[in-house]
XYZ file of C-alpha atoms in Angstrom:
646
model
C 0.618 -0.260 -0.085
C 1.105 3.298 -0.673
C 1.324 6.798 1.031
C -1.737 9.109 0.764
C -0.137 12.349 -0.281
C 2.205 10.387 -2.646
C 0.775 9.610 -6.031
C 2.484 9.133 -9.365
C 2.467 12.445 -11.210
C 0.407 10.732 -14.351
C -2.321 10.168 -11.802
C -2.553 13.454 -9.828
C -4.517 14.876 -13.053
C -7.559 11.490 -12.372
C -7.646 12.658 -8.968
C -8.326 16.436 -9.882
C -11.371 15.239 -11.816
C -12.152 12.535 -9.689
C -12.752 14.812 -6.447
C -15.355 16.867 -8.691
C -17.240 13.948 -10.377
C -18.908 14.202 -6.359
C -20.920 17.104 -7.687
C -21.338 15.468 -10.374
C -22.394 12.255 -10.068
C -26.494 12.920 -9.163
C -26.658 14.282 -13.199
C -24.830 10.830 -14.106
C -27.199 8.828 -12.547
C -29.573 10.791 -13.299
C -29.502 10.261 -16.708
C -30.833 6.642 -16.076
C -34.548 6.325 -16.847
C -36.403 7.809 -13.598
C -37.132 4.674 -10.955
C -39.182 4.925 -7.939
C -36.637 4.790 -4.606
C -36.457 1.483 -3.526
C -38.658 1.625 -0.064
C -36.171 1.191 3.393
C -35.794 -2.974 4.298
C -38.157 -3.517 7.771
C -37.272 -4.127 10.826
C -37.088 -7.728 10.763
C -35.242 -8.189 8.170
C -33.543 -11.767 8.035
C -29.875 -9.831 7.329
C -30.616 -7.744 10.309
C -31.307 -11.049 12.256
C -27.878 -12.004 14.053
C -29.592 -15.437 14.731
C -29.090 -16.498 10.939
C -26.224 -18.154 8.863
C -24.321 -15.219 7.812
C -24.889 -16.559 3.863
C -29.040 -16.744 4.933
C -27.828 -13.199 5.363
C -25.681 -12.020 2.774
C -28.694 -13.440 0.060
C -31.363 -11.173 1.243
C -29.160 -8.298 1.812
C -27.831 -9.084 -2.042
C -31.273 -9.562 -2.469
C -32.331 -5.833 -1.306
C -29.546 -3.713 -3.351
C -29.776 -1.575 -6.253
C -26.569 -1.479 -8.598
C -25.708 1.409 -7.267
C -25.641 0.026 -3.699
C -23.439 -2.673 -4.791
C -20.778 -0.750 -6.360
C -20.305 1.393 -3.216
C -19.832 -1.601 -1.415
C -16.782 -2.422 -3.730
C -15.786 1.005 -3.594
C -12.879 2.187 -0.596
C -11.681 6.237 -0.514
C -8.414 7.147 1.655
C -9.970 9.129 5.217
C -8.206 12.280 3.385
C -10.360 12.673 0.163
C -14.290 12.853 2.612
C -12.761 13.423 5.897
C -13.714 17.660 5.007
C -17.354 16.218 3.737
C -18.221 13.235 4.905
C -21.999 12.998 3.167
C -20.034 11.917 0.793
C -19.931 8.486 2.237
C -23.744 8.371 1.932
C -24.510 9.604 -0.924
C -22.054 7.329 -2.323
C -22.979 4.695 -0.776
C -19.657 4.040 0.100
C -18.302 0.358 1.457
C -15.012 1.125 2.952
C -12.381 3.719 3.479
C -8.458 3.651 4.645
C -5.798 5.090 6.434
C -2.915 5.140 3.983
C 0.535 5.569 5.955
C 0.425 8.330 7.652
C -2.926 9.072 7.367
C -4.532 9.892 11.073
C -6.740 12.287 12.810
C -5.550 15.821 14.360
C -5.891 14.363 18.034
C -3.769 11.662 17.458
C -4.683 8.563 20.471
C -6.742 6.490 20.649
C -10.192 8.431 21.521
C -9.642 10.161 18.775
C -9.163 7.603 15.823
C -12.115 5.918 17.370
C -14.055 8.967 17.475
C -12.957 9.952 13.898
C -14.195 6.093 13.398
C -17.280 6.412 13.977
C -17.821 9.818 12.753
C -17.606 7.787 9.282
C -19.585 4.827 10.578
C -22.733 6.992 11.084
C -22.387 8.073 7.819
C -22.434 4.989 6.307
C -25.095 3.956 9.099
C -27.572 7.063 6.930
C -27.968 4.684 3.978
C -30.948 3.228 3.341
C -29.950 -0.310 4.345
C -27.242 0.591 6.536
C -24.671 -1.490 5.681
C -21.854 -0.790 8.020
C -18.249 0.068 6.657
C -15.655 -1.700 6.859
C -11.959 1.069 8.297
C -8.803 -0.507 6.897
C -4.949 0.327 7.966
C -1.533 -0.704 7.423
C -0.917 -1.561 11.121
C 2.212 -3.684 9.537
C 4.100 -3.839 13.074
C 1.816 -2.558 15.367
C -0.647 0.308 15.346
C 2.409 1.973 13.520
C -0.160 5.467 12.556
C -0.699 6.013 15.919
C 1.990 7.775 18.571
C 1.894 5.207 21.689
C 1.042 1.995 19.923
C 3.171 -0.813 20.446
C 5.639 -0.747 17.511
C 6.729 -4.189 16.755
C 9.412 -5.802 14.851
C 9.609 -5.525 10.944
C 9.042 -8.871 9.705
C 12.196 -9.815 8.716
C 13.245 -9.775 12.406
C 10.355 -11.248 13.652
C 11.331 -14.308 10.928
C 14.617 -14.571 12.110
C 12.577 -15.648 15.774
C 11.566 -19.407 14.236
C 8.683 -18.334 16.603
C 5.599 -18.762 15.551
C 3.468 -18.861 18.691
C 5.427 -15.476 19.399
C 4.062 -13.459 16.185
C 0.437 -14.547 17.044
C 1.540 -13.475 19.997
C 2.689 -10.024 18.819
C 0.074 -9.505 15.684
C -3.255 -10.919 18.608
C -1.693 -7.310 20.446
C -1.682 -5.789 17.575
C -5.362 -6.185 16.161
C -6.324 -5.847 19.966
C -5.022 -1.759 19.695
C -6.465 -1.517 16.551
C -9.419 -2.118 16.725
C -9.572 -1.149 19.998
C -9.446 2.672 17.904
C -11.725 1.950 14.800
C -10.196 -0.223 11.982
C -11.295 -3.808 12.275
C -9.578 -4.735 9.694
C -5.655 -4.508 8.634
C -3.311 -4.308 5.806
C -1.085 -7.764 6.858
C 0.812 -9.252 7.440
C 2.544 -8.975 4.252
C 3.769 -13.225 3.069
C 6.141 -12.223 0.661
C 8.579 -13.804 -0.484
C 12.258 -12.062 -0.692
C 14.344 -13.302 -3.507
C 16.068 -9.701 -3.831
C 17.873 -7.431 -0.797
C 17.921 -4.678 -2.903
C 13.790 -4.504 -2.961
C 12.906 -1.796 -0.811
C 10.842 -3.714 0.961
C 12.677 -6.664 2.218
C 12.015 -5.633 6.052
C 7.919 -6.564 5.178
C 9.122 -10.165 3.824
C 9.583 -13.015 7.241
C 12.164 -14.361 4.201
C 13.659 -15.489 1.564
C 12.413 -19.064 1.971
C 8.578 -19.774 1.344
C 8.837 -22.526 3.860
C 9.845 -19.906 6.535
C 6.664 -17.104 5.666
C 4.576 -20.121 6.048
C 5.309 -20.981 9.841
C 4.987 -17.359 10.438
C 1.681 -16.734 8.841
C 0.366 -17.986 12.642
C -0.655 -14.358 12.821
C -3.102 -14.445 10.346
C -4.520 -16.668 13.496
C -3.640 -13.921 15.800
C -5.553 -11.204 14.200
C -8.202 -12.251 12.569
C -8.600 -15.724 15.607
C -8.693 -18.991 15.787
C -12.443 -19.797 15.283
C -14.885 -18.943 12.387
C -16.731 -16.517 15.237
C -13.717 -14.859 16.931
C -14.096 -12.279 15.003
C -16.895 -10.705 16.225
C -14.015 -10.252 19.126
C -13.011 -6.911 20.279
C -9.415 -8.220 19.673
C -9.835 -9.488 16.488
C -9.550 -7.981 13.242
C -10.238 -9.340 9.257
C -6.462 -10.144 7.839
C -5.010 -9.185 4.804
C -2.114 -11.224 2.875
C -0.544 -8.942 0.410
C 1.080 -8.708 -2.177
C -0.434 -11.288 -4.696
C 2.104 -12.431 -5.625
C 5.963 -12.242 -7.079
C 6.501 -8.888 -5.186
C 10.016 -9.433 -4.047
C 11.532 -11.866 -6.791
C 11.020 -8.652 -9.505
C 13.890 -8.455 -12.064
C 16.326 -5.318 -11.365
C 15.650 -2.929 -13.192
C 12.202 -4.022 -14.040
C 10.109 -1.297 -12.582
C 8.439 1.960 -14.496
C 7.390 3.370 -11.319
C 9.098 6.431 -10.851
C 12.525 5.821 -10.103
C 12.493 2.092 -8.379
C 14.453 -0.327 -9.352
C 12.398 -3.365 -8.013
C 9.193 -2.819 -6.627
C 6.584 -2.721 -8.527
C 8.438 -4.061 -10.654
C 8.136 -7.772 -12.807
C 8.264 -11.309 -11.677
C 9.811 -13.291 -14.612
C 9.470 -17.067 -14.143
C 7.420 -20.241 -15.536
C 4.383 -21.486 -13.304
C 5.800 -24.340 -11.664
C 8.321 -22.304 -10.309
C 5.876 -19.327 -9.582
C 3.538 -21.615 -7.652
C 6.255 -22.856 -5.661
C 8.804 -20.466 -4.500
C 5.710 -17.028 -4.788
C 1.417 -18.148 -4.339
C 2.983 -21.228 -2.259
C 2.530 -18.874 0.928
C -1.291 -17.385 0.194
C -2.210 -21.654 0.101
C -1.190 -21.625 3.651
C -3.570 -18.844 4.866
C -6.069 -20.020 2.262
C -6.589 -23.418 3.298
C -4.703 -23.492 7.054
C -6.314 -20.292 8.191
C -9.022 -19.038 6.039
C -7.573 -15.645 5.442
C -10.507 -12.607 4.700
C -9.044 -10.923 2.027
C -6.400 -10.636 -0.140
C -4.583 -7.611 -1.988
C -2.690 -8.259 -5.068
C 0.580 -6.930 -5.758
C 2.263 -3.666 -8.085
C 4.488 -6.150 -10.183
C 3.843 -7.572 -13.095
C 3.823 -11.559 -14.525
C 5.586 -12.895 -17.367
C 5.406 -15.850 -18.346
C 8.328 -17.806 -19.938
C 6.182 -20.880 -21.285
C 5.506 -17.630 -24.016
C 7.937 -16.017 -24.229
C 9.768 -12.952 -22.223
C 8.785 -9.783 -23.130
C 4.893 -9.911 -22.691
C 3.844 -8.991 -18.748
C 0.593 -8.526 -17.473
C -0.335 -7.041 -14.494
C -1.376 -8.843 -11.292
C -4.220 -6.410 -11.170
C -5.007 -7.172 -14.533
C -4.614 -11.014 -14.304
C -7.133 -13.116 -14.637
C -5.804 -16.450 -14.369
C -4.192 -16.098 -11.071
C -6.692 -13.439 -9.330
C -9.248 -16.018 -10.619
C -8.706 -19.408 -11.529
C -5.460 -19.681 -8.932
C -6.883 -17.930 -6.434
C -10.582 -18.370 -6.087
C -10.446 -21.257 -8.123
C -7.880 -23.543 -7.140
C -7.291 -22.666 -3.686
C -10.658 -22.121 -2.834
C -10.243 -18.716 -1.518
C -14.102 -17.516 -0.473
C -12.957 -13.891 0.869
C -12.747 -11.049 -1.199
C -9.463 -9.222 -2.679
C -8.568 -5.869 -2.294
C -6.349 -3.793 -4.626
C -4.161 -1.878 -3.652
C -3.283 2.422 -3.534
C -4.396 3.458 -6.607
C -3.037 0.159 -8.760
C -6.023 -0.101 -11.223
C -4.346 3.076 -12.203
C -1.037 1.388 -13.922
C -3.380 -1.065 -16.101
C -3.048 -0.244 -19.638
C -5.696 1.913 -20.930
C -7.769 4.549 -19.984
C -9.337 5.031 -16.703
C -12.727 2.455 -18.234
C -10.233 -0.230 -19.726
C -8.757 0.060 -16.340
C -12.075 -0.511 -14.117
C -13.425 -2.974 -16.290
C -10.279 -4.555 -16.909
C -9.826 -5.015 -12.898
C -13.289 -6.043 -12.033
C -13.426 -8.762 -14.640
C -9.725 -9.755 -13.574
C -11.594 -10.900 -9.842
C -10.323 -7.448 -8.262
C -13.345 -7.295 -5.831
C -12.376 -3.422 -3.769
C -10.976 -1.232 -4.864
C -8.742 0.895 -3.172
C -8.980 4.022 -5.031
C -7.928 7.004 -2.305
C -9.119 9.916 -4.315
C -10.846 8.775 -7.055
C -13.653 7.464 -5.470
C -16.283 9.020 -7.221
C -14.937 8.508 -10.560
C -14.605 4.779 -10.192
C -18.556 4.857 -9.365
C -19.467 6.345 -11.968
C -17.564 4.476 -14.718
C -18.090 0.726 -12.709
C -21.375 1.808 -13.462
C -21.206 3.036 -16.821
C -18.907 -0.701 -17.303
C -22.008 -2.677 -16.032
C -24.946 -0.559 -17.759
C -23.250 -1.122 -20.857
C -23.084 -4.779 -20.875
C -19.017 -5.111 -20.203
C -19.373 -6.025 -16.891
C -22.048 -9.054 -15.698
C -23.793 -8.484 -12.909
C -22.955 -11.312 -11.700
C -19.568 -10.500 -11.421
C -21.152 -7.567 -9.243
C -23.304 -10.001 -7.033
C -19.960 -11.754 -6.220
C -17.691 -9.322 -5.152
C -20.288 -7.774 -2.714
C -21.315 -11.138 -1.362
C -17.586 -11.856 -0.789
C -17.411 -8.239 1.093
C -20.553 -8.383 2.845
C -19.784 -11.264 4.079
C -16.889 -10.517 5.715
C -18.777 -7.816 7.584
C -20.991 -10.328 9.128
C -18.014 -12.213 9.824
C -16.708 -9.450 11.744
C -20.178 -8.227 13.719
C -20.549 -4.855 12.458
C -24.061 -4.983 11.774
C -24.738 -5.858 15.262
C -22.090 -3.239 16.823
C -20.742 -0.567 14.119
C -19.014 1.958 16.346
C -15.649 1.355 17.901
C -15.467 -1.164 20.825
C -13.329 1.158 23.158
C -12.707 -1.389 26.341
C -9.456 -2.387 25.179
C -8.266 1.518 24.794
C -6.526 0.689 28.280
C -4.133 -1.847 26.756
C -2.833 0.285 24.492
C 1.469 0.483 24.612
C 0.224 -0.894 28.036
C 3.500 -2.493 30.027
C 2.007 -6.315 29.235
C 1.949 -5.145 25.421
C 5.934 -3.506 25.288
C 7.392 -6.893 27.423
C 5.898 -9.008 24.628
C 7.654 -6.396 21.783
C 11.243 -6.237 23.869
C 11.037 -10.380 24.565
C 10.755 -10.147 20.049
C 13.666 -8.377 20.102
C 15.842 -10.557 22.391
C 14.846 -13.812 20.142
C 15.262 -11.746 16.776
C 18.941 -11.162 17.490
C 21.246 -13.193 15.357
C 24.416 -13.301 16.001
C 26.819 -13.289 13.371
C 30.500 -13.547 14.821
C 31.731 -13.776 18.586
C 35.334 -14.278 18.512
C 36.608 -14.772 21.503
C 33.276 -14.838 23.878
C 32.684 -11.354 24.252
C 28.725 -12.039 24.085
C 27.579 -11.696 26.728
C 28.773 -8.459 28.217
C 29.257 -8.247 32.182
C 27.773 -5.429 33.316
C 30.456 -4.155 35.613
C 32.429 -3.420 32.503
C 32.830 0.011 31.030
C 31.148 0.250 27.602
C 31.785 2.924 24.591
C 29.028 3.177 22.631
C 29.378 5.083 19.179
C 27.055 5.909 15.873
C 23.625 7.351 15.422
C 21.368 3.937 15.077
C 22.501 3.565 19.259
C 19.975 6.095 20.272
C 17.608 7.202 17.646
C 13.816 5.681 18.330
C 12.501 6.995 14.580
C 16.128 4.768 12.583
C 15.677 1.996 14.828
C 11.190 1.341 13.874
C 11.940 1.908 10.586
C 9.392 2.794 8.011
C 5.449 2.962 7.909
C 5.542 4.492 11.347
C 4.127 7.677 12.176
C 4.701 8.411 8.571
C 4.554 6.051 5.143
C 8.455 6.380 5.442
C 8.882 6.944 8.512
C 11.903 9.561 10.019
C 14.344 9.822 12.818
C 14.495 11.509 15.951
C 12.272 10.486 18.612
C 8.942 10.387 17.411
C 7.320 7.146 19.099
C 7.526 6.677 22.957
C 10.003 3.749 23.945
C 13.437 2.909 24.603
C 16.520 3.227 22.045
C 19.361 0.456 22.288
C 20.957 3.225 24.094
C 18.677 3.557 26.512
C 18.147 -0.536 27.035
C 22.112 -0.708 27.482
C 22.007 2.273 30.122
C 19.887 -0.512 31.879
C 22.292 -2.956 32.941
C 25.667 -0.547 33.581
C 25.740 2.461 34.805
C 29.529 2.891 33.042
C 28.685 4.294 29.914
C 30.074 7.061 27.602
C 28.551 7.893 24.350
C 29.737 9.335 21.825
C 27.849 9.412 18.034
C 30.551 9.996 15.804
C 32.560 8.433 17.977
C 34.538 11.540 18.805
C 34.535 11.437 22.996
C 37.891 9.777 24.122
C 37.807 5.680 24.245
C 40.492 5.816 26.953
C 39.868 3.333 29.739
C 36.981 1.605 27.735
C 36.392 -2.481 27.960
C 34.363 -2.855 25.642
C 33.123 -0.802 22.377
C 29.239 -0.844 20.935
C 29.662 0.704 17.550
C 25.479 0.450 16.122
C 25.300 1.087 12.413
C 22.283 1.010 9.904
C 19.682 2.589 7.899
C 17.450 5.660 8.052
C 14.259 4.513 7.628
C 12.106 4.545 3.679
C 9.323 2.451 2.537
C 7.934 0.832 -0.348
C 10.287 1.492 -3.937
C 11.251 4.792 -2.080
C 14.322 1.998 -0.709
C 14.861 -0.266 -3.415
C 18.895 -0.160 -4.346
C 20.040 2.085 -7.338
C 17.269 4.798 -5.534
C 19.246 6.483 -4.068
C 20.439 3.526 -1.648
C 22.977 1.039 -1.226
C 23.791 -2.085 0.878
C 26.597 -0.399 1.497
C 27.197 1.065 5.595
C 27.901 4.606 5.108
C 30.688 6.279 5.668
C 29.913 7.517 9.002
C 29.254 4.130 9.604
C 32.464 2.678 9.100
C 34.384 5.496 10.786
C 33.152 4.561 13.585
C 33.855 1.080 13.597
C 37.259 1.611 12.451
C 37.421 4.430 15.233
C 35.899 2.096 17.420
C 37.951 -1.382 17.346
C 41.298 -0.226 16.575
C 41.098 2.033 19.980
C 38.855 -0.326 22.115
C 40.092 -4.092 23.157
C 36.377 -5.629 22.754
C 34.451 -4.836 19.757
C 31.043 -5.097 19.339
C 29.123 -4.115 16.242
C 25.472 -4.458 15.703
C 23.894 -3.367 12.755
C 20.150 -1.473 12.736
C 18.505 -2.062 9.643
C 15.598 -3.576 7.336
C 18.450 -5.935 5.825
C 21.986 -7.222 6.283
C 23.800 -4.713 4.185
C 27.754 -5.371 2.878
C 29.740 -5.714 5.975
C 32.269 -8.550 4.496
C 35.600 -5.194 4.226
C 35.363 -4.434 8.232
C 34.230 -8.151 9.868
C 38.383 -8.844 10.818
C 37.570 -5.629 12.732
C 34.929 -7.146 14.980
C 35.008 -9.019 17.886
C 31.259 -10.098 17.884
C 28.735 -9.290 15.599
C 24.713 -8.909 15.147
C 22.007 -8.340 13.384
C 19.642 -6.210 14.972
C 16.866 -5.408 12.239
C 14.351 -2.900 12.777
C 13.955 -3.541 16.352
C 10.522 -0.833 16.980
C 9.799 0.716 20.249
C 11.265 -1.272 22.500
C 15.291 -1.518 21.670
C 15.719 -2.423 25.177
C 15.349 -5.940 23.858
C 18.704 -5.792 22.257
C 20.537 -5.352 25.527
C 18.596 -8.034 26.971
C 20.767 -10.342 25.027
C 23.472 -7.870 24.546
C 24.200 -8.496 28.779
C 23.080 -12.288 28.674
C 19.763 -12.115 30.519
C 18.311 -13.863 27.110
C 20.193 -15.972 25.012
C 21.333 -15.848 21.612
C 18.815 -17.642 19.308
C 17.773 -15.850 16.494
C 18.570 -17.338 12.556
C 19.538 -15.003 9.672
C 16.309 -15.376 7.062
C 17.979 -15.034 4.611
C 21.259 -15.268 3.369
C 24.333 -12.532 3.826
C 25.803 -11.008 0.838
C 29.419 -10.591 0.561
C 28.655 -7.541 -2.033
C 25.796 -6.368 -3.476
C 26.614 -7.593 -6.401
C 26.621 -10.540 -5.102
C 22.350 -10.532 -5.402
C 19.736 -11.945 -5.360
C 21.532 -14.988 -3.852
C 18.757 -17.423 -2.400
C 19.621 -21.241 -0.370
C 18.881 -23.472 -2.727
C 21.136 -21.725 -5.659
C 23.557 -23.616 -7.703
C 26.566 -21.424 -6.658
C 25.181 -20.483 -3.619
C 28.386 -18.554 -1.925
C 26.961 -16.291 0.842
C 28.782 -14.172 3.357
C 26.739 -15.723 6.208
C 24.506 -19.137 4.972
C 20.525 -18.638 5.444
C 19.524 -20.167 8.768
C 23.045 -18.984 9.975
C 23.403 -17.933 13.481
C 25.066 -18.386 16.959
C 23.845 -19.313 20.412
C 24.535 -18.510 23.927
C 23.626 -19.351 27.303
C 20.807 -16.977 28.862
C 21.510 -15.940 32.332
C 23.555 -13.085 34.070
C 27.167 -12.446 34.180
C 29.099 -10.090 36.579
């Protein structure tokens, strides 16, 4: 998904036109033959009866709906597009609202969120059939848009834990904190398989092996619950697996979006390999965990069987959306498009809408083009280019989710768990996740764990930068450096164990007398293709990080280096200088979890979920390659025993 204020330039004109169509829409509808207004449903309408099976409720409601009401259910708008004129929700009969990355109410508190979502909901309930909204959000490592929420390690770190139970617990907390503020639907987890670490979304993947990704899909259960009725409870949400399918496995340089190199590019493959590597996690999501929604990828697929050179956008791929996902795999939830993604399909807007609906997309994330989408789809159906049976199938799937969430009985926010948001209990789970995600890659002379009585010298910006350790999708789409959320930095955690700590961001303070030097290197935040290597990014350490390693590891007898980043970085030429090397990933709000393993309170037991390259040009490199010679192999990770050293 994308940020609400960042659009490819070619879309801007269309979005402006779309906003203007709010006023124009009634005249377009009025151009049709005048019909008597359909009656309001009786109070005892079967779809309003919670004792009836969901299928019967859906059948009854669908039978009562006009085409305009059905198309409205298929439409999702960004909150920024409707907030100043919330009556659009009623007029367009919208089925959904979303918050993109960084899209939050002015009062960014649990109460402010819940009040906003409930205000939108009241407008949906003012429609004839009183069909409630479903509100979607990217809570990809906690409720990241909300300042004060518990922010967990990004998925790549959770993959390093090899702990499916912990992932389930993490996502249950995320679901509880999210739903307590209003949204009932999370655009996660990402079950992509990262096959090239130059991809800017690498940290959103659990790893490079489809089997590991499948193991970590317990997070779907954390979101939705274990039993069919669990989603009605206020601690669960509807989950979305994304991005179906092939993102993370695109060819370098194949993207045509802005300056991206890999993100939104082309996966060049054969069908057998594609099913084995890229589609396999979705089979698990559907068959084992009954996931409620699936989001297609911005990327394209180019089959080798018919000759390379004719890629098809995933949002237009009927074979994969309808034939494979809904047919062979048996997915009975609904497909939600990514951020204005249908606008990347070739052709004019009518062609884009028609193609994607007929391919199998059910709900359309048209953030600032919702009025235009409604008008266009109505015209396509009336012209016979989209069958009413396809519309009915899409709406049936959407309504099923709303009934399963209990929204018809409890449309407004249940705020009972609001006080648990960012609670000590939730943060304790996040801290444990951080500790279990740490991967010890080198430990010469048993440099780790550290002793509490040692004099410690800490260097590096990422030792004490909350925004850097949280990464992208935190408060804003791209994330940002600095003190942006409450929590503990890695330096804070070190100081919880030792009172004899010197911190110098650039290693300029004197090192004399220090027993141990800790250098924290890494990346600054980014999200999606903005983070692609070749788009202003590289896997190399920064010059400042290299200088800090050189200074501290030369001057201090024992030198420990921590890498705070969304993916492995190139350390081949500096590794010999380090006594210990730890991959810390993007730990989120609880940086003290890093200190827990440094000082031996918890053992190192994390293992690499990806292969660590010797050089940037070695990418892509993955377990199973014929010529496999990484710096550290997939699954590598040294272990230590827990228990304090004094």
